[in-house]
GROMACS .gro file of C-alpha atoms in nm:
model
  362
    1UNK     CA    1  -0.006   0.003   0.002
    2UNK     CA    2   0.132   0.341  -0.095
    3UNK     CA    3   0.234   0.554   0.203
    4UNK     CA    4   0.005   0.870   0.216
    5UNK     CA    5   0.298   1.115   0.251
    6UNK     CA    6   0.468   1.010  -0.049
    7UNK     CA    7   0.238   1.190  -0.297
    8UNK     CA    8   0.249   1.498  -0.096
    9UNK     CA    9   0.628   1.486  -0.088
   10UNK     CA   10   0.637   1.457  -0.457
   11UNK     CA   11   0.392   1.729  -0.517
   12UNK     CA   12   0.574   1.972  -0.264
   13UNK     CA   13   0.899   1.917  -0.427
   14UNK     CA   14   0.759   1.992  -0.773
   15UNK     CA   15   0.597   2.307  -0.640
   16UNK     CA   16   0.915   2.427  -0.468
   17UNK     CA   17   1.115   2.379  -0.772
   18UNK     CA   18   0.875   2.579  -0.994
   19UNK     CA   19   0.825   2.841  -0.733
   20UNK     CA   20   1.204   2.889  -0.688
   21UNK     CA   21   1.285   2.870  -1.067
   22UNK     CA   22   0.951   3.001  -1.195
   23UNK     CA   23   0.855   2.851  -1.532
   24UNK     CA   24   0.634   3.037  -1.767
   25UNK     CA   25   0.310   2.863  -1.633
   26UNK     CA   26   0.383   2.973  -1.282
   27UNK     CA   27   0.468   3.334  -1.406
   28UNK     CA   28   0.150   3.351  -1.601
   29UNK     CA   29  -0.050   3.230  -1.313
   30UNK     CA   30   0.105   3.499  -1.083
   31UNK     CA   31   0.266   3.256  -0.845
   32UNK     CA   32   0.595   3.461  -0.794
   33UNK     CA   33   0.734   3.659  -0.509
   34UNK     CA   34   0.715   3.970  -0.753
   35UNK     CA   35   0.344   3.935  -0.791
   36UNK     CA   36   0.238   3.806  -0.443
   37UNK     CA   37   0.414   4.106  -0.277
   38UNK     CA   38   0.382   4.357  -0.548
   39UNK     CA   39   0.210   4.603  -0.325
   40UNK     CA   40   0.503   4.622  -0.093
   41UNK     CA   41   0.772   4.597  -0.353
   42UNK     CA   42   0.648   4.892  -0.556
   43UNK     CA   43   0.730   4.973  -0.914
   44UNK     CA   44   1.052   4.859  -1.076
   45UNK     CA   45   1.032   5.159  -1.317
   46UNK     CA   46   1.007   5.424  -1.039
   47UNK     CA   47   1.307   5.295  -0.840
   48UNK     CA   48   1.499   5.009  -0.996
   49UNK     CA   49   1.760   4.962  -0.727
   50UNK     CA   50   1.522   5.012  -0.423
   51UNK     CA   51   1.280   4.754  -0.596
   52UNK     CA   52   1.551   4.494  -0.621
   53UNK     CA   53   1.684   4.552  -0.277
   54UNK     CA   54   1.324   4.494  -0.136
   55UNK     CA   55   1.280   4.201  -0.386
   56UNK     CA   56   1.591   4.012  -0.286
   57UNK     CA   57   1.521   4.059   0.084
   58UNK     CA   58   1.149   3.920   0.072
   59UNK     CA   59   1.271   3.637  -0.183
   60UNK     CA   60   1.510   3.518   0.098
   61UNK     CA   61   1.249   3.523   0.366
   62UNK     CA   62   0.981   3.362   0.163
   63UNK     CA   63   1.224   3.092   0.037
   64UNK     CA   64   1.339   3.023   0.392
   65UNK     CA   65   1.001   2.925   0.480
   66UNK     CA   66   0.946   2.657   0.239
   67UNK     CA   67   1.114   2.376   0.446
   68UNK     CA   68   0.885   2.459   0.727
   69UNK     CA   69   0.588   2.464   0.488
   70UNK     CA   70   0.676   2.092   0.409
   71UNK     CA   71   0.666   2.011   0.778
   72UNK     CA   72   0.328   2.178   0.825
   73UNK     CA   73   0.188   1.995   0.520
   74UNK     CA   74   0.323   1.672   0.650
   75UNK     CA   75   0.131   1.711   0.964
   76UNK     CA   76  -0.184   1.700   0.747
   77UNK     CA   77  -0.071   1.442   0.501
   78UNK     CA   78   0.067   1.195   0.766
   79UNK     CA   79  -0.122   1.246   1.092
   80UNK     CA   80   0.008   0.909   1.210
   81UNK     CA   81   0.345   1.057   1.272
   82UNK     CA   82   0.219   1.297   1.534
   83UNK     CA   83   0.408   1.585   1.380
   84UNK     CA   84   0.171   1.836   1.542
   85UNK     CA   85   0.335   1.743   1.886
   86UNK     CA   86   0.713   1.798   1.805
   87UNK     CA   87   0.816   1.635   2.130
   88UNK     CA   88   0.638   1.307   2.026
   89UNK     CA   89   0.774   1.300   1.677
   90UNK     CA   90   1.087   1.090   1.587
   91UNK     CA   91   1.432   1.232   1.628
   92UNK     CA   92   1.465   1.284   1.256
   93UNK     CA   93   1.157   1.495   1.234
   94UNK     CA   94   1.246   1.688   1.543
   95UNK     CA   95   1.585   1.779   1.392
   96UNK     CA   96   1.411   1.871   1.057
   97UNK     CA   97   1.168   2.086   1.245
   98UNK     CA   98   1.452   2.262   1.428
   99UNK     CA   99   1.642   2.343   1.111
  100UNK     CA  100   1.310   2.450   0.927
  101UNK     CA  101   1.239   2.705   1.215
  102UNK     CA  102   1.607   2.811   1.243
  103UNK     CA  103   1.623   2.909   0.872
  104UNK     CA  104   1.349   3.177   0.883
  105UNK     CA  105   1.494   3.313   1.190
  106UNK     CA  106   1.840   3.332   1.045
  107UNK     CA  107   1.694   3.483   0.731
  108UNK     CA  108   1.509   3.761   0.933
  109UNK     CA  109   1.831   3.838   1.111
  110UNK     CA  110   2.013   3.876   0.781
  111UNK     CA  111   1.751   4.094   0.631
  112UNK     CA  112   1.751   4.305   0.951
  113UNK     CA  113   2.122   4.343   0.912
  114UNK     CA  114   2.077   4.444   0.558
  115UNK     CA  115   1.816   4.714   0.633
  116UNK     CA  116   2.043   4.907   0.880
  117UNK     CA  117   2.176   5.250   0.772
  118UNK     CA  118   1.886   5.268   0.532
  119UNK     CA  119   1.967   4.926   0.367
  120UNK     CA  120   2.334   5.048   0.335
  121UNK     CA  121   2.431   4.698   0.439
  122UNK     CA  122   2.261   4.523   0.164
  123UNK     CA  123   2.484   4.332  -0.079
  124UNK     CA  124   2.348   4.534  -0.364
  125UNK     CA  125   2.404   4.864  -0.195
  126UNK     CA  126   2.771   4.759  -0.124
  127UNK     CA  127   2.812   4.646  -0.481
  128UNK     CA  128   2.699   5.005  -0.593
  129UNK     CA  129   2.936   5.175  -0.340
  130UNK     CA  130   3.224   5.018  -0.534
  131UNK     CA  131   3.129   5.251  -0.820
  132UNK     CA  132   3.066   5.578  -0.622
  133UNK     CA  133   3.291   5.882  -0.646
  134UNK     CA  134   3.496   5.957  -0.334
  135UNK     CA  135   3.254   6.235  -0.224
  136UNK     CA  136   2.942   6.051  -0.289
  137UNK     CA  137   2.780   5.724  -0.185
  138UNK     CA  138   2.585   5.430  -0.322
  139UNK     CA  139   2.262   5.612  -0.353
  140UNK     CA  140   2.406   5.860  -0.598
  141UNK     CA  141   2.506   5.552  -0.821
  142UNK     CA  142   2.142   5.409  -0.752
  143UNK     CA  143   1.992   5.747  -0.878
  144UNK     CA  144   2.190   5.720  -1.189
  145UNK     CA  145   2.073   5.358  -1.253
  146UNK     CA  146   1.714   5.447  -1.182
  147UNK     CA  147   1.725   5.734  -1.433
  148UNK     CA  148   1.867   5.528  -1.705
  149UNK     CA  149   1.649   5.221  -1.644
  150UNK     CA  150   1.351   5.448  -1.708
  151UNK     CA  151   1.454   5.539  -2.060
  152UNK     CA  152   1.315   5.335  -2.347
  153UNK     CA  153   1.621   5.290  -2.538
  154UNK     CA  154   1.779   5.046  -2.270
  155UNK     CA  155   1.861   4.682  -2.381
  156UNK     CA  156   1.672   4.428  -2.160
  157UNK     CA  157   1.628   4.053  -2.226
  158UNK     CA  158   1.606   3.721  -2.040
  159UNK     CA  159   1.368   3.559  -1.774
  160UNK     CA  160   1.295   3.753  -1.442
  161UNK     CA  161   1.546   3.531  -1.263
  162UNK     CA  162   1.832   3.588  -1.515
  163UNK     CA  163   1.768   3.928  -1.680
  164UNK     CA  164   2.024   4.117  -1.858
  165UNK     CA  165   1.990   4.502  -1.865
  166UNK     CA  166   2.221   4.729  -2.049
  167UNK     CA  167   2.179   5.124  -2.036
  168UNK     CA  168   2.407   5.372  -2.161
  169UNK     CA  169   2.639   5.349  -1.849
  170UNK     CA  170   2.569   5.021  -1.678
  171UNK     CA  171   2.562   4.651  -1.758
  172UNK     CA  172   2.346   4.459  -1.500
  173UNK     CA  173   2.233   4.096  -1.453
  174UNK     CA  174   1.927   4.039  -1.224
  175UNK     CA  175   1.926   3.711  -1.049
  176UNK     CA  176   1.705   3.552  -0.777
  177UNK     CA  177   1.908   3.690  -0.483
  178UNK     CA  178   2.131   3.959  -0.623
  179UNK     CA  179   2.195   4.237  -0.892
  180UNK     CA  180   2.530   4.219  -1.062
  181UNK     CA  181   2.621   4.584  -1.174
  182UNK     CA  182   2.922   4.686  -1.387
  183UNK     CA  183   3.021   5.010  -1.537
  184UNK     CA  184   3.044   5.005  -1.923
  185UNK     CA  185   3.386   5.215  -1.935
  186UNK     CA  186   3.542   4.955  -1.682
  187UNK     CA  187   3.442   4.614  -1.857
  188UNK     CA  188   3.586   4.377  -2.084
  189UNK     CA  189   3.332   4.137  -2.263
  190UNK     CA  190   3.421   3.807  -2.396
  191UNK     CA  191   3.213   3.530  -2.565
  192UNK     CA  192   3.310   3.210  -2.381
  193UNK     CA  193   3.058   2.952  -2.476
  194UNK     CA  194   2.764   2.891  -2.711
  195UNK     CA  195   2.492   2.620  -2.702
  196UNK     CA  196   2.248   2.552  -2.979
  197UNK     CA  197   1.916   2.392  -2.926
  198UNK     CA  198   1.718   2.247  -3.227
  199UNK     CA  199   1.399   2.360  -3.074
  200UNK     CA  200   1.314   2.651  -2.822
  201UNK     CA  201   1.040   2.567  -2.573
  202UNK     CA  202   0.896   2.909  -2.598
  203UNK     CA  203   0.886   2.955  -2.973
  204UNK     CA  204   0.930   2.590  -3.118
  205UNK     CA  205   1.230   2.725  -3.327
  206UNK     CA  206   1.610   2.670  -3.329
  207UNK     CA  207   1.793   2.890  -3.076
  208UNK     CA  208   2.160   2.959  -3.001
  209UNK     CA  209   2.246   3.072  -2.649
  210UNK     CA  210   2.559   3.274  -2.602
  211UNK     CA  211   2.748   3.310  -2.275
  212UNK     CA  212   2.936   3.624  -2.245
  213UNK     CA  213   3.192   3.686  -1.962
  214UNK     CA  214   3.175   4.049  -1.804
  215UNK     CA  215   3.492   4.140  -1.613
  216UNK     CA  216   3.558   4.467  -1.447
  217UNK     CA  217   3.896   4.646  -1.409
  218UNK     CA  218   3.759   4.763  -1.079
  219UNK     CA  219   3.880   4.510  -0.823
  220UNK     CA  220   3.586   4.545  -0.614
  221UNK     CA  221   3.344   4.431  -0.885
  222UNK     CA  222   3.333   4.044  -0.931
  223UNK     CA  223   3.316   3.917  -1.277
  224UNK     CA  224   2.970   3.756  -1.393
  225UNK     CA  225   2.833   3.589  -1.698
  226UNK     CA  226   2.538   3.689  -1.901
  227UNK     CA  227   2.342   3.467  -2.139
  228UNK     CA  228   2.132   3.566  -2.433
  229UNK     CA  229   1.980   3.442  -2.762
  230UNK     CA  230   2.224   3.495  -3.062
  231UNK     CA  231   1.963   3.686  -3.250
  232UNK     CA  232   1.991   3.957  -2.990
  233UNK     CA  233   2.368   3.990  -3.014
  234UNK     CA  234   2.372   4.250  -3.268
  235UNK     CA  235   2.131   4.478  -3.047
  236UNK     CA  236   2.359   4.424  -2.760
  237UNK     CA  237   2.660   4.536  -2.947
  238UNK     CA  238   2.488   4.849  -3.062
  239UNK     CA  239   2.411   4.942  -2.677
  240UNK     CA  240   2.774   4.863  -2.568
  241UNK     CA  241   3.069   5.099  -2.600
  242UNK     CA  242   3.329   4.832  -2.568
  243UNK     CA  243   3.396   4.557  -2.834
  244UNK     CA  244   3.306   4.193  -2.749
  245UNK     CA  245   3.596   3.956  -2.795
  246UNK     CA  246   3.527   3.605  -2.910
  247UNK     CA  247   3.790   3.410  -2.735
  248UNK     CA  248   3.635   3.076  -2.809
  249UNK     CA  249   3.584   3.128  -3.187
  250UNK     CA  250   3.226   3.083  -3.157
  251UNK     CA  251   3.029   3.097  -3.487
  252UNK     CA  252   2.742   3.339  -3.385
  253UNK     CA  253   2.426   3.299  -3.584
  254UNK     CA  254   2.242   3.637  -3.564
  255UNK     CA  255   1.950   3.557  -3.786
  256UNK     CA  256   1.674   3.292  -3.783
  257UNK     CA  257   1.784   3.166  -4.118
  258UNK     CA  258   2.140   3.114  -3.988
  259UNK     CA  259   2.005   2.904  -3.691
  260UNK     CA  260   1.783   2.697  -3.911
  261UNK     CA  261   2.051   2.622  -4.148
  262UNK     CA  262   2.244   2.465  -3.846
  263UNK     CA  263   1.944   2.260  -3.746
  264UNK     CA  264   1.877   2.165  -4.114
  265UNK     CA  265   2.227   2.019  -4.150
  266UNK     CA  266   2.203   1.826  -3.817
  267UNK     CA  267   1.882   1.670  -3.932
  268UNK     CA  268   2.026   1.568  -4.269
  269UNK     CA  269   2.321   1.422  -4.126
  270UNK     CA  270   2.089   1.180  -3.939
  271UNK     CA  271   1.906   1.054  -4.249
  272UNK     CA  272   1.999   0.782  -4.479
  273UNK     CA  273   2.316   0.805  -4.683
  274UNK     CA  274   2.294   0.793  -5.073
  275UNK     CA  275   2.587   0.573  -5.206
  276UNK     CA  276   2.712   0.746  -5.528
  277UNK     CA  277   2.730   0.497  -5.822
  278UNK     CA  278   3.080   0.409  -5.943
  279UNK     CA  279   3.016   0.551  -6.302
  280UNK     CA  280   2.883   0.889  -6.166
  281UNK     CA  281   3.111   1.187  -6.101
  282UNK     CA  282   3.010   1.479  -5.854
  283UNK     CA  283   3.018   1.811  -6.022
  284UNK     CA  284   3.057   2.145  -5.856
  285UNK     CA  285   2.731   2.276  -5.661
  286UNK     CA  286   2.527   2.491  -5.914
  287UNK     CA  287   2.428   2.715  -5.637
  288UNK     CA  288   2.770   2.840  -5.506
  289UNK     CA  289   3.022   2.661  -5.754
  290UNK     CA  290   3.257   2.655  -5.462
  291UNK     CA  291   3.234   2.297  -5.348
  292UNK     CA  292   3.106   1.977  -5.512
  293UNK     CA  293   2.743   1.884  -5.486
  294UNK     CA  294   2.689   1.642  -5.197
  295UNK     CA  295   2.321   1.588  -5.155
  296UNK     CA  296   2.048   1.372  -5.322
  297UNK     CA  297   1.677   1.389  -5.289
  298UNK     CA  298   1.526   1.042  -5.217
  299UNK     CA  299   1.147   1.026  -5.141
  300UNK     CA  300   1.140   0.838  -4.808
  301UNK     CA  301   0.798   0.939  -4.687
  302UNK     CA  302   0.554   0.653  -4.705
  303UNK     CA  303   0.214   0.823  -4.721
  304UNK     CA  304   0.064   0.912  -5.061
  305UNK     CA  305  -0.180   1.193  -5.112
  306UNK     CA  306  -0.183   1.558  -5.234
  307UNK     CA  307   0.082   1.780  -5.085
  308UNK     CA  308   0.302   1.497  -4.999
  309UNK     CA  309   0.666   1.453  -5.094
  310UNK     CA  310   0.741   1.343  -5.462
  311UNK     CA  311   1.016   1.163  -5.617
  312UNK     CA  312   1.307   1.361  -5.755
  313UNK     CA  313   1.508   1.223  -6.035
  314UNK     CA  314   1.773   1.490  -6.051
  315UNK     CA  315   2.139   1.385  -6.014
  316UNK     CA  316   2.331   1.531  -5.722
  317UNK     CA  317   2.348   1.897  -5.813
  318UNK     CA  318   2.345   2.097  -5.467
  319UNK     CA  319   2.572   2.112  -5.159
  320UNK     CA  320   2.416   2.087  -4.831
  321UNK     CA  321   2.450   2.451  -4.742
  322UNK     CA  322   2.295   2.585  -5.063
  323UNK     CA  323   2.010   2.331  -5.045
  324UNK     CA  324   1.938   2.458  -4.677
  325UNK     CA  325   1.945   2.810  -4.785
  326UNK     CA  326   1.702   2.715  -5.070
  327UNK     CA  327   1.476   2.542  -4.806
  328UNK     CA  328   1.477   2.821  -4.567
  329UNK     CA  329   1.401   3.090  -4.832
  330UNK     CA  330   1.086   2.899  -4.934
  331UNK     CA  331   0.935   2.927  -4.588
  332UNK     CA  332   0.673   3.161  -4.434
  333UNK     CA  333   0.896   3.411  -4.249
  334UNK     CA  334   0.622   3.474  -4.013
  335UNK     CA  335   0.577   3.117  -3.905
  336UNK     CA  336   0.921   2.977  -3.821
  337UNK     CA  337   0.760   2.708  -3.601
  338UNK     CA  338   0.636   2.536  -3.931
  339UNK     CA  339   0.983   2.531  -4.113
  340UNK     CA  340   1.118   2.201  -3.985
  341UNK     CA  341   0.789   2.013  -4.105
  342UNK     CA  342   0.734   2.185  -4.420
  343UNK     CA  343   0.777   2.084  -4.799
  344UNK     CA  344   0.944   2.263  -5.068
  345UNK     CA  345   1.001   2.224  -5.442
  346UNK     CA  346   1.325   2.093  -5.557
  347UNK     CA  347   1.526   2.382  -5.694
  348UNK     CA  348   1.566   2.228  -6.026
  349UNK     CA  349   1.258   1.990  -6.108
  350UNK     CA  350   1.007   2.129  -5.858
  351UNK     CA  351   0.924   1.787  -5.688
  352UNK     CA  352   0.821   1.857  -5.339
  353UNK     CA  353   1.048   1.723  -5.066
  354UNK     CA  354   1.093   1.756  -4.679
  355UNK     CA  355   1.397   1.740  -4.464
  356UNK     CA  356   1.369   1.365  -4.428
  357UNK     CA  357   1.408   1.324  -4.814
  358UNK     CA  358   1.761   1.501  -4.817
  359UNK     CA  359   2.050   1.238  -4.831
  360UNK     CA  360   2.427   1.296  -4.790
  361UNK     CA  361   2.608   1.164  -5.094
  362UNK     CA  362   2.895   0.907  -4.992
   0.00000   0.00000   0.00000
């Protein structure tokens, strides 16, 4: 027989994971710290720095209560354990209760320390103080950031837990418990990594995520990484005053067509291989005339009917890159989510084919 606390434990773990990392579904439902405490947090547009000082503080307090919430839930889900009466519970549960109570108390003490000197002890305030002039303090820096954040020409991207914001003077990364801040005139930016995903969960299209290291010459400012979609790379460069070095020699695909071409190649490489007959010689690709043709269209779809793929009898005439560019050029540019499943005519004989019909010549 299934133990009654097992389903509750699983459900609570999933809830905590979603509440802390906040997927789109929770964000849309308003189950976030920012939404639940919006009345106390105020407006981010009015006071960006003060808003995030309050947000990080309340987030720490709320998250510290989650272990205690599990204990209280177990009191109801497993009444046979007598958890309502801590002195009669097992030693393991007594220890868990002590830790779950100590965490909120410790968090309250930390936040109380942060709030002293009008929040001057908060980590964000101390970070801003590293950028202040000798005759000023962190509030002068905060005022500058607040003013620039209200401008409509700022660059902003990313989910609420990992936002990247670039203004005329500042580069900022907003995380769950902290806000990294660096001054543009003091930083060096370097592309250190790139990850390409064939499908984005948000838009059902290929996506390339770049990781850029931000290092400041100010020794009081710790380096940090920012992550963004490669299609936003050009907009980021326009907002930055300093160049971005590409130390890892990453190929950056700044358009959707570039991203699709890489995905197209990866799908084709997984298809069947077309063995070239011994009497046939490959000729230069008629699209670019730079490399030999290396693709052949073979109808591999099994279904018959109008609009389905057709057999192409052309000899290998196109290289994979040119055929991929042709495939992308024939798509509805307003509906990129349909590109992978669509069919286009052969550039030579007009027989319809899909990605599964493209074979590499060996």
